Short mmCIF file of C-alpha atoms in Angstrom, two decimals:
data_model
loop_
_atom_site.label_atom_id
_atom_site.label_comp_id
_atom_site.label_asym_id
_atom_site.label_seq_id
_atom_site.Cartn_x
_atom_site.Cartn_y
_atom_site.Cartn_z
CA MET T 240 -11.17 15.57 2.87
CA LEU T 241 -11.84 16.80 5.56
CA LEU T 242 -10.59 20.71 5.68
CA ALA T 243 -13.15 20.01 1.55
CA PRO T 244 -15.30 22.46 3.64
CA LEU T 245 -12.78 25.31 5.04
CA ILE T 246 -10.50 25.12 1.54
CA HIS T 247 -14.15 25.83 -0.02
CA SER T 248 -14.38 28.98 1.40
CA GLN T 249 -11.02 29.96 0.76
CA LEU T 250 -11.34 29.77 -3.21
CA VAL T 251 -15.02 31.87 -2.26
CA ASP T 252 -13.09 34.49 -1.59
CA LEU T 253 -10.59 34.18 -5.16
CA SER T 254 -11.44 36.59 -7.57
CA PHE T 255 -12.79 35.52 -10.93
CA ILE T 256 -9.06 35.19 -12.98
CA GLN T 257 -7.78 33.11 -9.30
CA GLN T 258 -10.79 30.74 -9.69
CA GLN T 259 -10.08 30.23 -13.13
CA LEU T 260 -6.40 28.86 -12.82
CA PHE T 261 -7.76 27.05 -10.26
CA GLY T 262 -9.94 25.34 -12.68
CA TYR T 263 -6.84 24.34 -14.87
CA LEU T 264 -5.84 22.16 -11.11
CA PRO T 265 -7.94 18.31 -12.30
CA PRO T 266 -6.62 18.30 -16.03
CA LEU T 267 -2.73 19.30 -14.21
CA LEU T 268 -2.95 16.89 -11.55
CA GLY T 269 -4.44 14.93 -13.75
CA GLY T 270 -1.53 14.56 -15.96
CA LEU T 271 0.79 13.75 -13.77
CA SER T 272 -1.92 10.90 -12.07
CA VAL T 273 -1.82 8.82 -15.40
CA ILE T 274 2.46 9.62 -16.01
CA LEU T 275 2.56 8.42 -12.64
CA CYS T 276 0.28 5.82 -13.20
CA ILE T 277 1.56 3.57 -15.55
CA SER T 278 5.26 4.41 -15.02
CA PHE T 279 4.51 2.01 -11.27
CA ASN T 280 2.36 -0.01 -12.53
CA GLN T 281 -0.95 1.24 -10.65
CA GLY T 282 -3.78 0.65 -13.36
CA ARG T 283 -7.20 0.45 -11.24
CA LEU T 284 -6.04 3.20 -10.45
CA LEU T 285 -5.39 4.71 -13.54
CA LEU T 286 -8.85 3.70 -14.47
CA THR T 287 -10.21 6.14 -11.36
CA THR T 288 -7.68 9.42 -12.27
CA ILE T 289 -9.20 9.06 -16.19
CA ASN T 290 -12.60 8.14 -14.22
CA LEU T 291 -12.67 11.40 -12.86
CA LEU T 292 -10.82 13.54 -14.64
CA CYS T 293 -13.37 12.66 -17.76
CA LEU T 294 -16.04 13.69 -15.27
CA PHE T 295 -14.37 17.27 -15.00
CA LEU T 296 -14.22 18.07 -18.34
CA LEU T 297 -17.96 16.72 -19.14
CA ILE T 298 -19.32 19.25 -16.57
CA GLN T 299 -16.77 21.68 -17.62
CA ASN T 300 -17.38 21.60 -20.93
CA GLN T 301 -21.04 21.18 -21.08
CA LEU T 302 -22.54 21.54 -17.04
CA GLN T 303 -22.15 25.71 -16.21
CA THR T 304 -25.14 27.14 -17.31
CA SER T 305 -27.98 26.52 -14.98
CA LEU T 306 -29.92 22.21 -14.15
CA SER T 307 -33.31 23.96 -14.72
CA GLN T 308 -32.90 23.39 -18.44
CA PRO T 309 -34.19 19.59 -19.63
CA SER T 310 -30.06 19.46 -21.38
CA ASN T 311 -27.98 19.88 -19.07
CA PHE T 312 -30.39 18.26 -16.27
CA VAL T 313 -30.52 15.00 -18.75
CA LEU T 314 -26.70 14.88 -18.41
CA PHE T 315 -26.05 15.46 -14.68
CA SER T 316 -28.32 12.33 -13.56
CA CYS T 317 -26.79 10.24 -16.22
CA ILE T 318 -23.04 11.18 -15.40
CA SER T 319 -24.48 11.14 -11.58
CA LEU T 320 -25.03 7.09 -12.36
CA LEU T 321 -22.23 7.06 -14.57
CA PHE T 322 -19.17 7.13 -11.97
CA PRO T 323 -20.67 5.44 -8.89
CA LEU T 324 -21.13 2.48 -11.63
CA LEU T 325 -17.37 2.97 -12.54
CA GLN T 326 -16.48 2.94 -10.34
CA LEU T 327 -17.88 -0.18 -8.73
CA PHE T 328 -16.76 -2.05 -11.92
CA ILE T 329 -13.05 -0.46 -11.26
CA ASN T 330 -13.49 -2.23 -8.04
CA PHE T 331 -12.79 -5.62 -8.86
CA ILE T 332 -10.05 -5.26 -10.59
CA PRO T 333 -7.61 -6.82 -9.94
CA GLU T 334 -4.11 -5.76 -9.74
CA ARG T 335 -1.76 -7.47 -12.39
CA GLY T 336 0.31 -4.83 -14.27
CA LEU T 337 -0.51 -2.74 -16.84
CA SER T 338 0.22 -3.77 -20.63
CA THR T 339 -1.34 -3.09 -23.48
CA ARG T 340 -4.59 -5.63 -23.93
CA TRP T 341 -5.15 -4.28 -20.67
CA LEU T 342 -5.44 -0.73 -21.75
CA ILE T 343 -7.57 -2.07 -24.75
CA ARG T 344 -9.88 -4.08 -22.53
CA HIS T 345 -10.27 -1.49 -20.17
CA LEU T 346 -10.02 2.36 -21.03
CA PRO T 347 -13.24 2.06 -23.60
CA LEU T 348 -15.48 0.99 -20.77
CA ILE T 349 -14.02 3.58 -19.50
CA THR T 350 -14.87 6.52 -21.58
CA GLY T 351 -17.43 5.11 -23.77
CA GLY T 352 -20.56 6.30 -21.98
CA TYR T 353 -18.23 10.00 -21.23
CA LEU T 354 -17.14 10.17 -24.85
CA LEU T 355 -21.64 9.07 -26.12
CA PHE T 356 -22.99 12.30 -23.31
CA TRP T 357 -20.52 15.35 -25.08
CA ILE T 358 -21.12 13.65 -28.19
CA ALA T 359 -24.58 13.88 -27.79
CA ALA T 360 -24.77 17.74 -25.73
CA GLU T 361 -22.19 18.55 -28.99
CA ASN T 362 -25.05 18.01 -31.15
CA GLY T 363 -28.48 18.94 -28.33
CA LEU T 364 -30.18 15.44 -27.94
CA LEU T 365 -30.16 15.32 -24.57
CA ALA T 366 -33.19 17.97 -24.79
CA ALA T 367 -34.59 15.15 -25.68
CA TRP T 368 -34.16 12.78 -23.67
CA PHE T 369 -35.43 14.43 -20.73
CA SER T 370 -39.43 12.44 -21.27
CA GLU T 371 -37.24 8.94 -21.38
CA LEU T 372 -36.14 9.24 -18.04
CA PRO T 373 -36.77 6.27 -15.18
CA MET T 374 -38.41 8.04 -12.67
CA GLY T 375 -35.39 7.08 -11.14
CA LEU T 376 -33.59 9.05 -12.04
CA ILE T 377 -36.26 12.26 -12.28
CA GLN T 378 -36.95 11.79 -7.98
CA MET T 379 -34.47 12.97 -5.74
CA PHE T 380 -33.51 11.30 -3.45
CA SER T 381 -34.02 14.57 -0.55
CA ASP T 382 -34.20 17.79 -0.62
CA PRO T 383 -32.42 20.52 -0.88
CA TYR T 384 -29.19 17.36 -2.65
CA LEU T 385 -29.26 16.99 -5.72
CA LEU T 386 -28.11 13.68 -6.35
CA SER T 387 -31.61 11.15 -7.83
CA GLN T 388 -32.63 7.76 -6.45
CA TRP T 389 -30.85 5.47 -8.55
CA SER T 390 -27.66 7.58 -8.26
CA VAL T 391 -27.64 7.29 -4.05
CA SER T 392 -28.55 3.09 -5.02
CA ALA T 393 -25.99 3.12 -7.18
CA PHE T 394 -22.82 5.69 -4.85
CA ALA T 395 -23.76 2.75 -1.43
CA ILE T 396 -24.09 0.16 -3.26
CA ALA T 397 -20.15 0.97 -4.99
CA THR T 398 -19.01 2.29 -1.88
CA LEU T 399 -19.82 -0.87 0.14
CA LEU T 400 -18.69 -3.04 -2.09
CA GLY T 401 -15.51 -1.01 -2.29
CA LEU T 402 -15.26 -1.46 1.47
CA ILE T 403 -16.16 -5.52 1.58
CA ILE T 404 -12.76 -5.73 -0.84
CA LEU T 405 -11.32 -3.19 1.64
CA TRP T 406 -11.53 -5.85 4.50
CA PHE T 407 -9.97 -8.10 2.97
CA ARG T 408 -8.03 -6.83 0.33
CA ALA T 409 -6.81 -3.88 2.90
CA THR T 410 -5.09 -2.78 0.92
CA LEU T 411 -4.42 1.90 0.64
CA ALA T 412 -5.69 1.78 -2.82
CA ASP T 413 -8.58 -0.19 -1.83
CA ALA T 414 -8.78 2.52 0.13
CA CYS T 415 -8.18 5.71 -1.68
CA LEU T 416 -11.39 4.05 -4.06
CA VAL T 417 -14.56 4.33 -1.57
CA ILE T 418 -12.96 7.40 -0.80
CA ILE T 419 -12.89 9.65 -4.11
CA THR T 420 -16.62 7.28 -4.25
CA LEU T 421 -17.79 8.61 -1.52
CA SER T 422 -15.93 12.61 -2.01
CA ILE T 423 -18.20 12.69 -5.53
CA ALA T 424 -21.27 11.56 -4.22
CA ALA T 425 -20.80 14.55 -1.95
CA MET T 426 -20.15 16.67 -5.18
CA MET T 427 -22.60 15.49 -7.39
CA ALA T 428 -25.64 16.52 -4.15
CA LEU T 429 -24.41 19.78 -3.95
CA PHE T 430 -23.75 20.31 -7.55
CA GLY T 431 -25.22 23.87 -6.47
CA MET T 432 -22.46 25.56 -5.14
CA SER T 433 -19.49 27.01 -6.71
CA SER T 434 -16.63 25.26 -7.20
CA VAL T 435 -17.27 22.79 -6.13
CA SER T 436 -16.49 19.97 -9.13
CA VAL T 437 -13.19 22.03 -9.82
CA LEU T 438 -12.75 21.20 -5.50
CA SER T 439 -13.53 18.05 -5.21
CA CYS T 440 -11.55 16.98 -8.71
CA THR T 441 -8.31 18.33 -7.48
CA LEU T 442 -8.22 16.75 -3.93
CA GLY T 443 -9.53 13.17 -5.54
CA LEU T 444 -6.64 13.52 -7.38
CA ILE T 445 -4.37 14.45 -4.61
CA LEU T 446 -5.34 11.63 -2.72
CA ILE T 447 -4.43 9.17 -5.85
CA LEU T 448 -1.27 10.64 -6.15
CA PHE T 449 -0.49 10.11 -2.47
CA THR T 450 -1.62 6.20 -3.08
CA VAL T 451 0.15 6.06 -5.92
CA LEU T 452 4.06 7.51 -4.39
CA PHE T 453 3.18 5.76 -0.95
CA ASN T 454 2.50 2.35 -2.78
CA SER T 455 5.50 2.99 -5.12
CA TYR T 456 8.00 3.72 -1.89
CA SER T 457 6.35 0.13 -0.47
CA MET T 458 8.54 -1.85 -3.55
CA ALA T 459 11.34 0.46 -3.73
CA PHE T 460 10.89 0.09 0.22
CA ILE T 461 10.08 -2.39 1.80
CA ASP T 462 9.99 -5.84 1.35
CA GLU T 463 7.19 -8.19 0.04
CA LEU T 464 7.18 -10.77 1.97
CA THR T 465 8.65 -10.15 5.22
CA GLY T 466 7.16 -6.90 5.42
CA LEU T 467 10.60 -5.11 6.44
CA PRO T 468 11.91 -2.38 5.69
CA GLY T 469 14.75 -3.90 2.68
CA ARG T 470 18.35 -2.57 1.40
CA ARG T 471 17.06 0.84 0.58
CA ALA T 472 15.28 1.33 3.55
CA LEU T 473 19.03 1.20 5.29
CA GLU T 474 21.02 2.66 2.79
CA ASN T 475 18.29 5.68 3.86
CA THR T 476 18.25 5.46 7.77
CA LEU T 477 22.27 4.42 7.74
CA ARG T 478 23.00 8.12 6.45
CA SER T 479 20.42 9.22 8.48
CA ALA T 480 22.02 7.43 11.88
CA GLY T 481 24.92 9.33 12.70
CA ARG T 482 27.94 9.02 14.27
CA HIS T 483 27.03 6.23 17.57
CA TYR T 484 25.12 3.33 16.44
CA THR T 485 25.49 -0.32 16.70
CA LEU T 486 25.03 -2.05 13.44
CA GLY T 487 24.31 -5.58 13.47
CA MET T 488 24.06 -8.35 10.80
CA VAL T 489 22.31 -11.18 10.93
CA ASP T 490 22.20 -14.87 9.18
CA ILE T 491 19.64 -18.14 9.19
CA ASP T 492 21.93 -20.72 10.35
CA HIS T 493 21.56 -23.89 7.63
CA PHE T 494 19.19 -22.05 5.44
CA LYS T 495 20.03 -23.60 2.66
CA GLN T 496 19.15 -27.51 4.71
CA PHE T 497 15.29 -26.04 5.29
CA ASN T 498 15.46 -25.15 1.69
CA ASP T 499 16.51 -28.53 0.09
CA THR T 500 14.52 -30.63 2.75
CA TYR T 501 11.47 -29.04 2.95
CA GLY T 502 11.09 -27.14 -0.10
CA HIS T 503 11.36 -23.05 -0.44
CA ASP T 504 7.66 -22.23 0.86
CA VAL T 505 9.22 -23.72 4.23
CA GLY T 506 11.78 -21.46 3.56
CA ASP T 507 9.76 -18.41 3.75
CA GLN T 508 7.66 -19.78 5.79
CA VAL T 509 11.10 -19.55 7.71
CA LEU T 510 12.51 -15.70 6.35
CA LYS T 511 8.34 -14.47 8.51
CA MET T 512 8.51 -15.80 10.82
CA VAL T 513 12.30 -14.66 11.78
CA ALA T 514 11.67 -11.47 10.61
CA ASN T 515 8.69 -11.00 13.04
CA GLN T 516 10.74 -12.47 16.29
CA MET T 517 12.76 -9.72 15.60
CA LYS T 518 10.96 -7.08 14.55
CA GLN T 519 8.68 -7.45 17.69
CA ALA T 520 11.96 -8.87 20.54
CA ALA T 521 14.38 -5.35 19.00
CA ARG T 522 12.66 -3.37 21.41
CA GLY T 523 14.31 0.30 20.83
CA ALA T 524 16.28 -0.78 17.59
CA THR T 525 14.89 -1.76 13.46
CA VAL T 526 15.19 -4.72 11.50
CA PHE T 527 15.58 -4.88 8.33
CA ARG T 528 14.92 -7.32 5.32
CA TYR T 529 19.47 -7.57 3.77
CA GLY T 530 19.36 -9.91 1.15
CA GLY T 531 18.06 -13.62 1.02
CA GLU T 532 18.15 -14.97 4.56
CA GLU T 533 20.48 -11.94 5.83
CA PHE T 534 18.62 -9.35 7.73
CA THR T 535 19.96 -6.19 9.56
CA ILE T 536 19.67 -4.45 12.68
CA VAL T 537 20.39 -0.65 13.85
CA PHE T 538 21.01 0.08 17.51
CA LYS T 539 21.21 3.76 17.11
CA ARG T 540 23.17 5.97 20.01
CA MET T 541 23.97 2.59 21.79
CA ASP T 542 27.57 0.91 22.03
CA GLU T 543 27.95 -2.51 21.43
CA VAL T 544 27.54 -3.62 24.96
CA ARG T 545 24.09 -3.32 24.52
CA ALA T 546 23.67 -3.37 21.52
CA ILE T 547 24.20 -7.31 22.20
CA GLU T 548 22.09 -7.81 24.78
CA ILE T 549 18.97 -7.21 22.33
CA ALA T 550 21.21 -9.01 20.01
CA GLU T 551 21.18 -11.87 22.91
CA LYS T 552 17.09 -11.51 23.18
CA VAL T 553 16.35 -11.72 19.74
CA ARG T 554 18.53 -14.45 19.20
CA THR T 555 17.83 -16.79 22.24
CA THR T 556 13.87 -15.54 21.42
CA ILE T 557 14.28 -17.20 18.00
CA GLU T 558 15.86 -19.97 19.69
CA ALA T 559 12.66 -21.05 21.60
CA TYR T 560 10.21 -20.85 19.23
CA PRO T 561 8.45 -23.69 17.49
CA MET T 562 8.42 -23.35 14.09
CA ARG T 563 6.35 -25.94 13.14
CA ILE T 564 6.90 -27.01 9.75
CA ARG T 565 2.77 -26.87 7.39
CA ASP T 566 1.60 -29.77 6.02
CA LYS T 567 0.84 -29.45 2.25
CA GLY T 568 -2.65 -30.01 2.80
CA ARG T 569 -2.70 -26.82 6.22
CA PRO T 570 -4.92 -23.62 4.61
CA GLY T 571 -2.98 -20.88 4.60
CA ASN T 572 -5.37 -18.82 7.00
CA GLU T 573 -4.28 -19.33 10.43
CA LYS T 574 -6.87 -20.11 12.06
CA GLN T 575 -8.42 -22.39 10.68
CA GLY T 576 -4.64 -24.52 10.49
CA ARG T 577 -5.24 -23.70 14.32
CA GLN T 578 -8.17 -26.08 14.32
CA GLN T 579 -6.96 -28.22 11.64
CA ARG T 580 -4.29 -28.83 14.11
CA ASN T 581 -6.08 -29.12 17.15
CA ARG T 582 -8.39 -32.19 15.41
CA SER T 583 -4.95 -34.04 14.62
CA GLY T 584 -3.28 -33.82 17.64
CA GLY T 585 -0.49 -31.59 16.43
CA SER T 586 0.84 -33.62 14.13
CA ASN T 587 2.99 -31.27 12.18
CA ASP T 588 6.58 -31.70 12.29
CA THR T 589 8.67 -28.76 14.21
CA THR T 590 11.70 -28.10 14.14
CA GLU T 591 14.88 -25.41 15.38
CA VAL T 592 15.76 -21.99 13.06
CA THR T 593 18.71 -20.28 14.62
CA ILE T 594 20.68 -17.76 13.67
CA SER T 595 24.07 -16.54 14.44
CA ILE T 596 24.97 -12.35 14.63
CA GLY T 597 28.40 -10.10 14.03
CA LEU T 598 27.74 -6.50 15.61
CA CYS T 599 29.89 -3.75 15.03
CA GLU T 600 29.52 -0.19 17.04
CA LYS T 601 30.12 2.63 14.51
CA THR T 602 33.63 4.20 15.71
CA PRO T 603 36.14 7.16 14.04
CA GLN T 604 37.99 4.49 12.99
CA HIS T 605 34.93 3.64 9.89
CA LYS T 606 35.34 5.53 6.87
CA ASP T 607 31.50 5.22 5.97
CA SER T 608 28.14 3.00 6.85
CA GLN T 609 29.68 -0.04 4.07
CA ALA T 610 33.14 -0.25 7.10
CA VAL T 611 30.41 -0.80 9.56
CA ILE T 612 28.81 -3.06 7.63
CA LYS T 613 32.35 -4.81 5.96
CA GLN T 614 33.23 -5.22 9.74
CA ALA T 615 29.89 -6.70 11.39
CA ASP T 616 30.11 -9.38 8.16
CA GLU T 617 33.29 -10.55 10.01
CA ALA T 618 32.09 -10.34 13.25
CA LEU T 619 28.84 -13.09 11.70
CA TYR T 620 31.65 -14.64 9.95
CA LEU T 621 33.50 -15.25 13.46
CA ALA T 622 29.72 -16.66 14.67
CA LYS T 623 30.18 -19.12 11.91
CA GLN T 624 33.07 -20.76 13.28
CA GLN T 625 32.01 -21.07 16.03
CA GLY T 626 29.48 -23.42 15.90
CA ARG T 627 26.89 -20.82 14.83
CA ASN T 628 23.89 -19.89 16.93
CA ARG T 629 25.33 -16.68 18.79
CA SER T 630 26.64 -13.39 18.39
CA VAL T 631 30.08 -11.73 18.36
CA ALA T 632 30.72 -8.21 19.17
CA CYS T 633 33.58 -6.99 17.14
CA HIS T 634 35.07 -4.64 19.94
CA ILE T 635 33.89 -6.75 23.32
CA ALA T 636 36.66 -9.28 23.87
CA GLN T 637 34.58 -12.22 24.87
CA PRO T 638 31.98 -13.32 22.46
CA ARG T 639 28.81 -14.72 23.82
CA LYS T 640 28.39 -18.31 24.41
CA ARG T 641 26.09 -20.24 22.87
CA ARG T 642 22.73 -21.66 24.39
CA THR T 643 21.76 -25.74 24.81
CA PRO T 644 19.73 -26.00 22.19
CA ILE T 645 16.18 -25.96 22.78
CA SER T 646 14.44 -30.14 21.71
CA SER T 647 11.97 -29.44 19.29
#
């Protein structure tokens, strides 16, 4: 969006035919965005795409002459109010995936207003509406900008509430909605500039495409519970890791007992704690969620001697962490939970969590990364056999001895 002024200056120098071809970009990008949003269940981004497309198509079809004509002024004033109101509505829709019922419920709300104005414009009814417009849609907010007072208020409210929602949800989709609202507000304010609608809608649709693709990447490669890269990301990393690396397979000791004793909610707490501590302690390495209670650490350009030093730091960090079992009535908010613990004197149960690690350095004898993973798994199995809570490396004769457990 910051490059928009520079891009616009280049568009002015294009020939008429080139500008006509550029005008086909928003429908093409919009169609691609609709397909991707449906494919990846991105409901709010789908509605925003349709909102942008309807606005663009109505502008291209009906507003290619001067706004001094009463019918054009009425249409421009109405759609400059309609777009932010629809974006405001989209902001509040929860993201629960797409279904036929969901589409039937929401699509008419997005397209109905634009369809009404298009029918009115086609039948020459808009000019008669001019005398009926309220003063808030007639008076401009500030010369020379073309936004009316009501439109500015609608864009401001949509942006402000979008920022508030972004603060609480903190998702890329919410950031995308806020940026698009602001960019269309700028487009409508500068509507007299040539090709401004094509440029703004094109950039907005590109932003939506980027957001959908990034979200789909996150769903495929990022583990939702721990926030760590998942197994697919590990496979991609190993394909580009080269010939010199060490791989560590990590398993939480007695994890099944946590689930059986405390329930799956506490098991999730343990997984998140271990993931967070590993990520902080494994400096210079990359941590992945392999599946279940297993994790993987990739030590690029490291041999087993250096890797086992970091692995031991990871292991002892988790062993020393005072894992508190949350009360069922404890609030989810960390700050509120800390205040509750202080009032109760820290009565939550504390338990010890330990991990076992098996390491294997990539050597010419390994045919591929799967062979490295298999041998690291064998080292992990040996660590379990030797009493757990230890690190074992395939090519180091003496595994590290287990530290004395810290009392809980």
